[in-house]
PDB file of C-alpha atoms in Angstrom:
ATOM      1  CA  LYS A   1     125.699 116.491  70.572  1.00 81.00           C
ATOM      2  CA  GLN A   2     127.113 114.469  73.262  1.00 87.00           C
ATOM      3  CA  GLU A   3     126.058 110.702  73.204  1.00 91.00           C
ATOM      4  CA  VAL A   4     126.707 108.130  76.004  1.00 94.00           C
ATOM      5  CA  THR A   5     126.692 104.602  75.224  1.00 96.00           C
ATOM      6  CA  GLN A   6     126.743 101.773  77.761  1.00 97.00           C
ATOM      7  CA  ILE A   7     127.558  98.157  76.966  1.00 93.00           C
ATOM      8  CA  PRO A   8     126.335  95.557  77.708  1.00 92.00           C
ATOM      9  CA  ALA A   9     122.691  96.620  78.266  1.00 94.00           C
ATOM     10  CA  ALA A  10     122.344  93.728  80.755  1.00 96.00           C
ATOM     11  CA  LEU A  11     124.646  91.345  82.525  1.00 96.00           C
ATOM     12  CA  SER A  12     123.995  88.358  84.784  1.00 97.00           C
ATOM     13  CA  VAL A  13     126.771  86.913  86.847  1.00 97.00           C
ATOM     14  CA  PRO A  14     127.177  84.472  89.659  1.00 97.00           C
ATOM     15  CA  GLU A  15     127.835  85.854  93.123  1.00 97.00           C
ATOM     16  CA  GLY A  16     131.523  86.372  93.774  1.00 97.00           C
ATOM     17  CA  GLU A  17     132.666  87.138  90.090  1.00 97.00           C
ATOM     18  CA  ASN A  18     134.538  90.262  89.213  1.00 97.00           C
ATOM     19  CA  LEU A  19     132.917  92.114  86.360  1.00 96.00           C
ATOM     20  CA  VAL A  20     133.390  95.404  84.197  1.00 96.00           C
ATOM     21  CA  LEU A  21     130.646  97.835  82.865  1.00 97.00           C
ATOM     22  CA  ASN A  22     131.554  99.926  80.063  1.00 97.00           C
ATOM     23  CA  CYS A  23     130.600 103.510  79.042  1.00 97.00           C
ATOM     24  CA  SER A  24     131.724 105.387  76.051  1.00 97.00           C
ATOM     25  CA  PHE A  25     131.018 108.901  75.051  1.00 96.00           C
ATOM     26  CA  THR A  26     131.479 110.835  71.811  1.00 94.00           C
ATOM     27  CA  ASP A  27     132.635 114.311  72.730  1.00 89.00           C
ATOM     28  CA  SER A  28     135.877 114.200  74.974  1.00 88.00           C
ATOM     29  CA  ALA A  29     135.225 117.875  76.216  1.00 86.00           C
ATOM     30  CA  ILE A  30     133.822 116.728  79.497  1.00 88.00           C
ATOM     31  CA  TYR A  31     134.110 118.362  82.863  1.00 86.00           C
ATOM     32  CA  ASN A  32     133.644 115.076  84.855  1.00 90.00           C
ATOM     33  CA  LEU A  33     132.044 111.624  84.626  1.00 93.00           C
ATOM     34  CA  GLN A  34     129.885 109.990  87.214  1.00 94.00           C
ATOM     35  CA  TRP A  35     128.618 106.522  87.815  1.00 97.00           C
ATOM     36  CA  PHE A  36     125.240 106.138  89.242  1.00 96.00           C
ATOM     37  CA  ARG A  37     123.168 103.100  90.690  1.00 97.00           C
ATOM     38  CA  GLN A  38     119.593 102.862  90.489  1.00 95.00           C
ATOM     39  CA  ASP A  39     117.276 100.348  92.231  1.00 94.00           C
ATOM     40  CA  PRO A  40     113.842  99.591  90.852  1.00 90.00           C
ATOM     41  CA  GLY A  41     111.478 102.300  91.595  1.00 86.00           C
ATOM     42  CA  LYS A  42     114.110 104.425  93.115  1.00 89.00           C
ATOM     43  CA  GLY A  43     116.192 107.426  92.287  1.00 90.00           C
ATOM     44  CA  LEU A  44     119.802 107.586  91.375  1.00 93.00           C
ATOM     45  CA  THR A  45     122.558 107.320  93.842  1.00 93.00           C
ATOM     46  CA  SER A  46     125.920 108.652  92.858  1.00 92.00           C
ATOM     47  CA  LEU A  47     128.747 105.879  93.192  1.00 96.00           C
ATOM     48  CA  LEU A  48     131.872 107.729  91.841  1.00 95.00           C
ATOM     49  CA  LEU A  49     132.845 110.872  90.436  1.00 93.00           C
ATOM     50  CA  ILE A  50     135.888 111.235  88.308  1.00 93.00           C
ATOM     51  CA  GLN A  51     137.247 114.723  87.409  1.00 90.00           C
ATOM     52  CA  SER A  52     138.485 115.205  83.821  1.00 88.00           C
ATOM     53  CA  SER A  53     142.021 115.478  85.103  1.00 90.00           C
ATOM     54  CA  GLN A  54     141.794 112.150  86.912  1.00 92.00           C
ATOM     55  CA  ARG A  55     142.450 108.608  85.625  1.00 94.00           C
ATOM     56  CA  GLU A  56     140.412 106.614  88.320  1.00 95.00           C
ATOM     57  CA  GLN A  57     138.419 106.669  91.544  1.00 95.00           C
ATOM     58  CA  THR A  58     137.907 103.969  94.176  1.00 96.00           C
ATOM     59  CA  SER A  59     135.338 103.348  96.635  1.00 95.00           C
ATOM     60  CA  GLY A  60     135.370  99.890  98.475  1.00 96.00           C
ATOM     61  CA  ARG A  61     134.727  97.145  95.835  1.00 97.00           C
ATOM     62  CA  LEU A  62     134.259  99.702  93.032  1.00 97.00           C
ATOM     63  CA  ASN A  63     136.745 101.103  90.580  1.00 97.00           C
ATOM     64  CA  ALA A  64     136.086 103.428  87.990  1.00 97.00           C
ATOM     65  CA  SER A  65     138.584 104.614  85.343  1.00 97.00           C
ATOM     66  CA  LEU A  66     138.388 107.332  82.705  1.00 97.00           C
ATOM     67  CA  ASP A  67     140.255 107.643  79.471  1.00 95.00           C
ATOM     68  CA  LYS A  68     139.113 111.010  78.144  1.00 92.00           C
ATOM     69  CA  SER A  69     140.967 110.928  74.882  1.00 91.00           C
ATOM     70  CA  SER A  70     139.513 107.611  73.835  1.00 94.00           C
ATOM     71  CA  GLY A  71     136.055 108.670  75.188  1.00 95.00           C
ATOM     72  CA  ARG A  72     135.738 105.641  77.483  1.00 97.00           C
ATOM     73  CA  SER A  73     135.195 104.761  81.327  1.00 97.00           C
ATOM     74  CA  THR A  74     134.745 101.407  82.948  1.00 97.00           C
ATOM     75  CA  LEU A  75     133.349 100.473  86.176  1.00 97.00           C
ATOM     76  CA  TYR A  76     135.028  97.636  87.861  1.00 97.00           C
ATOM     77  CA  ILE A  77     133.097  95.721  90.567  1.00 97.00           C
ATOM     78  CA  ALA A  78     135.132  93.273  92.576  1.00 98.00           C
ATOM     79  CA  ALA A  79     133.654  90.059  94.320  1.00 97.00           C
ATOM     80  CA  SER A  80     130.041  90.764  93.354  1.00 97.00           C
ATOM     81  CA  GLN A  81     127.202  90.279  95.706  1.00 97.00           C
ATOM     82  CA  PRO A  82     123.446  89.863  95.106  1.00 97.00           C
ATOM     83  CA  GLY A  83     122.974  93.344  96.753  1.00 97.00           C
ATOM     84  CA  ASP A  84     124.890  94.697  93.703  1.00 97.00           C
ATOM     85  CA  SER A  85     121.995  93.936  91.609  1.00 97.00           C
ATOM     86  CA  ALA A  86     120.704  97.140  90.096  1.00 97.00           C
ATOM     87  CA  THR A  87     121.000  99.279  87.056  1.00 97.00           C
ATOM     88  CA  TYR A  88     124.253 101.283  86.727  1.00 98.00           C
ATOM     89  CA  LEU A  89     124.316 104.381  84.668  1.00 97.00           C
ATOM     90  CA  CYS A  90     127.099 106.673  83.752  1.00 96.00           C
ATOM     91  CA  ALA A  91     126.674 110.329  82.948  1.00 94.00           C
ATOM     92  CA  VAL A  92     129.119 112.960  81.588  1.00 92.00           C
ATOM     93  CA  GLU A  93     129.184 116.706  82.346  1.00 86.00           C
ATOM     94  CA  ASN A  94     129.926 118.668  79.320  1.00 79.00           C
ATOM     95  CA  SER A  95     131.868 121.756  79.642  1.00 68.00           C
ATOM     96  CA  GLY A  96     130.666 124.543  77.359  1.00 61.00           C
ATOM     97  CA  GLY A  97     130.480 128.245  78.442  1.00 57.00           C
ATOM     98  CA  SER A  98     129.427 128.441  81.930  1.00 51.00           C
ATOM     99  CA  ASN A  99     126.729 125.905  82.098  1.00 61.00           C
ATOM    100  CA  TYR A 100     126.882 122.264  82.802  1.00 75.00           C
ATOM    101  CA  LYS A 101     124.669 119.557  81.677  1.00 80.00           C
ATOM    102  CA  LEU A 102     124.572 115.949  82.529  1.00 84.00           C
ATOM    103  CA  THR A 103     124.113 113.470  79.717  1.00 89.00           C
ATOM    104  CA  PHE A 104     123.345 109.883  80.634  1.00 92.00           C
ATOM    105  CA  GLY A 105     123.742 106.469  79.076  1.00 94.00           C
ATOM    106  CA  LYS A 106     120.714 104.220  79.118  1.00 94.00           C
ATOM    107  CA  GLY A 107     122.348 101.895  81.760  1.00 95.00           C
ATOM    108  CA  THR A 108     123.503  98.299  82.428  1.00 97.00           C
ATOM    109  CA  LEU A 109     121.050  96.161  84.381  1.00 96.00           C
ATOM    110  CA  LEU A 110     123.215  93.930  86.396  1.00 97.00           C
ATOM    111  CA  THR A 111     121.872  90.689  88.166  1.00 97.00           C
ATOM    112  CA  VAL A 112     124.165  88.943  90.522  1.00 97.00           C
ATOM    113  CA  ASN A 113     122.901  85.456  91.274  1.00 97.00           C
ATOM    114  CA  PRO A 114     123.277  83.741  94.697  1.00 95.00           C
TER     115      PRO A 114
ATOM    116  CA  ASP B   1     119.545 110.653 101.139  1.00 51.00           C
ATOM    117  CA  ALA B   2     120.575 114.137 100.060  1.00 61.00           C
ATOM    118  CA  GLY B   3     118.245 117.110 100.842  1.00 90.00           C
ATOM    119  CA  ILE B   4     116.178 116.781  97.583  1.00 94.00           C
ATOM    120  CA  THR B   5     112.312 116.389  97.932  1.00 95.00           C
ATOM    121  CA  GLN B   6     110.011 115.883  95.025  1.00 97.00           C
ATOM    122  CA  SER B   7     106.512 116.410  95.189  1.00 96.00           C
ATOM    123  CA  PRO B   8     104.062 114.860  94.445  1.00 97.00           C
ATOM    124  CA  ARG B   9     105.506 111.268  94.249  1.00 96.00           C
ATOM    125  CA  HIS B  10     102.566 110.017  92.436  1.00 97.00           C
ATOM    126  CA  LYS B  11     100.032 111.723  90.348  1.00 97.00           C
ATOM    127  CA  VAL B  12      97.256 110.648  87.898  1.00 97.00           C
ATOM    128  CA  THR B  13      95.799 113.524  85.636  1.00 97.00           C
ATOM    129  CA  GLU B  14      93.486 113.812  82.688  1.00 97.00           C
ATOM    130  CA  THR B  15      94.673 114.854  79.193  1.00 97.00           C
ATOM    131  CA  GLY B  16      94.660 118.701  78.709  1.00 97.00           C
ATOM    132  CA  THR B  17      94.785 119.636  82.456  1.00 97.00           C
ATOM    133  CA  PRO B  18      97.886 121.588  83.789  1.00 96.00           C
ATOM    134  CA  VAL B  19     100.332 119.942  86.048  1.00 97.00           C
ATOM    135  CA  THR B  20     103.157 121.312  88.205  1.00 98.00           C
ATOM    136  CA  LEU B  21     105.860 119.189  89.905  1.00 98.00           C
ATOM    137  CA  ARG B  22     108.033 120.603  92.506  1.00 98.00           C
ATOM    138  CA  CYS B  23     111.543 119.926  93.458  1.00 98.00           C
ATOM    139  CA  HIS B  24     112.892 121.380  96.715  1.00 97.00           C
ATOM    140  CA  GLN B  25     116.620 121.118  97.784  1.00 97.00           C
ATOM    141  CA  THR B  26     118.397 122.209 101.062  1.00 95.00           C
ATOM    142  CA  GLU B  27     121.894 121.542  99.518  1.00 91.00           C
ATOM    143  CA  ASN B  28     122.202 125.093  98.273  1.00 93.00           C
ATOM    144  CA  HIS B  29     123.330 123.810  94.892  1.00 93.00           C
ATOM    145  CA  ARG B  30     123.566 126.076  92.067  1.00 92.00           C
ATOM    146  CA  TYR B  31     122.387 123.862  89.257  1.00 92.00           C
ATOM    147  CA  MET B  32     118.939 121.991  89.142  1.00 95.00           C
ATOM    148  CA  TYR B  33     117.685 119.646  86.512  1.00 95.00           C
ATOM    149  CA  TRP B  34     114.563 117.919  85.432  1.00 97.00           C
ATOM    150  CA  TYR B  35     114.606 114.628  83.595  1.00 96.00           C
ATOM    151  CA  ARG B  36     112.249 112.070  82.578  1.00 97.00           C
ATOM    152  CA  GLN B  37     112.942 108.486  82.492  1.00 95.00           C
ATOM    153  CA  ASP B  38     111.173 106.136  79.920  1.00 94.00           C
ATOM    154  CA  PRO B  39     111.754 102.508  79.040  1.00 88.00           C
ATOM    155  CA  GLY B  40     114.106 102.319  75.938  1.00 84.00           C
ATOM    156  CA  HIS B  41     115.188 106.047  76.305  1.00 86.00           C
ATOM    157  CA  GLY B  42     116.917 106.199  79.540  1.00 87.00           C
ATOM    158  CA  LEU B  43     117.169 109.556  81.273  1.00 92.00           C
ATOM    159  CA  ARG B  44     116.513 112.563  79.155  1.00 93.00           C
ATOM    160  CA  LEU B  45     116.906 116.169  80.141  1.00 92.00           C
ATOM    161  CA  ILE B  46     113.988 118.331  79.994  1.00 96.00           C
ATOM    162  CA  HIS B  47     115.181 121.614  81.351  1.00 95.00           C
ATOM    163  CA  TYR B  48     117.808 122.867  83.714  1.00 93.00           C
ATOM    164  CA  SER B  49     118.674 125.941  85.670  1.00 94.00           C
ATOM    165  CA  TYR B  50     122.156 127.388  86.290  1.00 90.00           C
ATOM    166  CA  GLY B  51     120.896 129.930  88.915  1.00 91.00           C
ATOM    167  CA  VAL B  52     117.856 131.742  90.227  1.00 94.00           C
ATOM    168  CA  LYS B  53     115.707 132.942  87.202  1.00 91.00           C
ATOM    169  CA  ASP B  54     118.336 131.315  84.839  1.00 92.00           C
ATOM    170  CA  THR B  55     117.073 128.254  82.903  1.00 93.00           C
ATOM    171  CA  ASP B  56     117.646 126.591  79.624  1.00 91.00           C
ATOM    172  CA  LYS B  57     116.068 123.949  77.571  1.00 91.00           C
ATOM    173  CA  GLY B  58     117.189 120.265  77.410  1.00 90.00           C
ATOM    174  CA  GLU B  59     116.672 117.821  74.498  1.00 88.00           C
ATOM    175  CA  VAL B  60     112.976 117.079  75.357  1.00 95.00           C
ATOM    176  CA  SER B  61     111.552 120.403  76.363  1.00 95.00           C
ATOM    177  CA  ASP B  62     108.545 120.749  74.242  1.00 96.00           C
ATOM    178  CA  GLY B  63     105.309 121.014  76.140  1.00 96.00           C
ATOM    179  CA  TYR B  64     107.123 121.723  79.386  1.00 98.00           C
ATOM    180  CA  SER B  65     108.207 124.912  81.117  1.00 97.00           C
ATOM    181  CA  VAL B  66     110.164 125.643  84.293  1.00 97.00           C
ATOM    182  CA  SER B  67     110.704 128.217  86.877  1.00 97.00           C
ATOM    183  CA  ARG B  68     113.216 129.063  89.544  1.00 97.00           C
ATOM    184  CA  SER B  69     112.264 131.962  91.742  1.00 96.00           C
ATOM    185  CA  LYS B  70     114.670 130.874  94.561  1.00 96.00           C
ATOM    186  CA  THR B  71     117.802 128.651  94.924  1.00 96.00           C
ATOM    187  CA  GLU B  72     115.668 125.831  96.782  1.00 97.00           C
ATOM    188  CA  ASP B  73     112.885 125.397  94.405  1.00 97.00           C
ATOM    189  CA  PHE B  74     112.631 124.275  90.820  1.00 98.00           C
ATOM    190  CA  LEU B  75     109.042 123.922  89.300  1.00 98.00           C
ATOM    191  CA  LEU B  76     108.210 122.029  86.303  1.00 98.00           C
ATOM    192  CA  THR B  77     105.058 122.674  84.455  1.00 98.00           C
ATOM    193  CA  LEU B  78     103.153 120.655  81.943  1.00 97.00           C
ATOM    194  CA  GLU B  79     100.846 123.432  80.518  1.00 93.00           C
ATOM    195  CA  SER B  80      98.526 120.878  78.909  1.00 96.00           C
ATOM    196  CA  ALA B  81      99.303 117.177  79.822  1.00 97.00           C
ATOM    197  CA  THR B  82      99.257 114.633  77.041  1.00 97.00           C
ATOM    198  CA  SER B  83      99.508 110.906  77.350  1.00 97.00           C
ATOM    199  CA  SER B  84     102.986 111.115  75.766  1.00 97.00           C
ATOM    200  CA  GLN B  85     104.049 112.818  78.965  1.00 98.00           C
ATOM    201  CA  THR B  86     103.251 109.773  81.160  1.00 98.00           C
ATOM    202  CA  SER B  87     106.711 109.057  82.660  1.00 97.00           C
ATOM    203  CA  VAL B  88     108.724 109.116  85.677  1.00 97.00           C
ATOM    204  CA  TYR B  89     110.412 112.486  86.468  1.00 98.00           C
ATOM    205  CA  PHE B  90     113.429 113.075  88.495  1.00 97.00           C
ATOM    206  CA  CYS B  91     115.000 116.204  89.814  1.00 97.00           C
ATOM    207  CA  ALA B  92     118.664 116.464  90.270  1.00 95.00           C
ATOM    208  CA  THR B  93     120.975 118.998  91.860  1.00 94.00           C
ATOM    209  CA  TRP B  94     124.642 119.813  91.481  1.00 90.00           C
ATOM    210  CA  SER B  95     126.902 122.258  93.119  1.00 87.00           C
ATOM    211  CA  GLY B  96     129.294 122.347  90.195  1.00 79.00           C
ATOM    212  CA  GLU B  97     132.101 120.532  92.051  1.00 80.00           C
ATOM    213  CA  THR B  98     131.154 117.310  93.696  1.00 82.00           C
ATOM    214  CA  GLU B  99     128.549 114.508  92.612  1.00 84.00           C
ATOM    215  CA  ALA B 100     124.935 115.090  91.558  1.00 87.00           C
ATOM    216  CA  PHE B 101     122.087 114.102  93.751  1.00 91.00           C
ATOM    217  CA  PHE B 102     118.834 112.931  92.665  1.00 93.00           C
ATOM    218  CA  GLY B 103     115.395 112.969  94.166  1.00 94.00           C
ATOM    219  CA  GLN B 104     113.154 109.755  94.434  1.00 93.00           C
ATOM    220  CA  GLY B 105     111.163 110.558  91.414  1.00 95.00           C
ATOM    221  CA  THR B 106     107.449 111.501  90.559  1.00 97.00           C
ATOM    222  CA  ARG B 107     105.466 109.022  88.716  1.00 97.00           C
ATOM    223  CA  LEU B 108     102.927 110.752  86.519  1.00 98.00           C
ATOM    224  CA  THR B 109     100.219 109.104  84.684  1.00 97.00           C
ATOM    225  CA  VAL B 110      98.142 111.108  81.970  1.00 97.00           C
ATOM    226  CA  VAL B 111      94.914 109.325  81.204  1.00 96.00           C
TER     227      VAL B 111
END
């Protein structure tokens, strides 16, 4: 059974700081890994998708890396802003047969202080 | 937002009553999922569908059933609601290639 762990559970930083969120998974037979953002009371918004054959993806101030062999991914946020405050979740798509399931970590609650 | 609509957005129901939540997509995605989100547990998969009339159980499927009679719609039914099913329910869709999309959630309270 795939298990996804996110560390830390909560993080508070001052505005402008660069930060790293961590995600680890137990089964390396993944199809892809996604990072999502969730604002309070809202649904999830996909930030970055990394295919299993890729090492990283970038979007603006966000950079996600994937080391499939070690079961780890990081989300790097540069020059953090108060608007980045949200819960960040990572999820892996497991490859197994012809059906694909998303398994989520419990998320990291990020607070960026002005 | 992606073309995913969940209905209703909020519902209060009594213990023992049946409840159906609807997820409608306009993305023509093959895969659809129902999750519940609870404090301390994160997102947990209830059921998912990999095609019309093709569904399978997730990790917390007891007390829930689903149906998918056409690509656009994925229904989640609580046959007899219990207080432990009070939660926020999210529907998600995926094409199998690009990122997954989530609905805005349904807040269900069972009293």
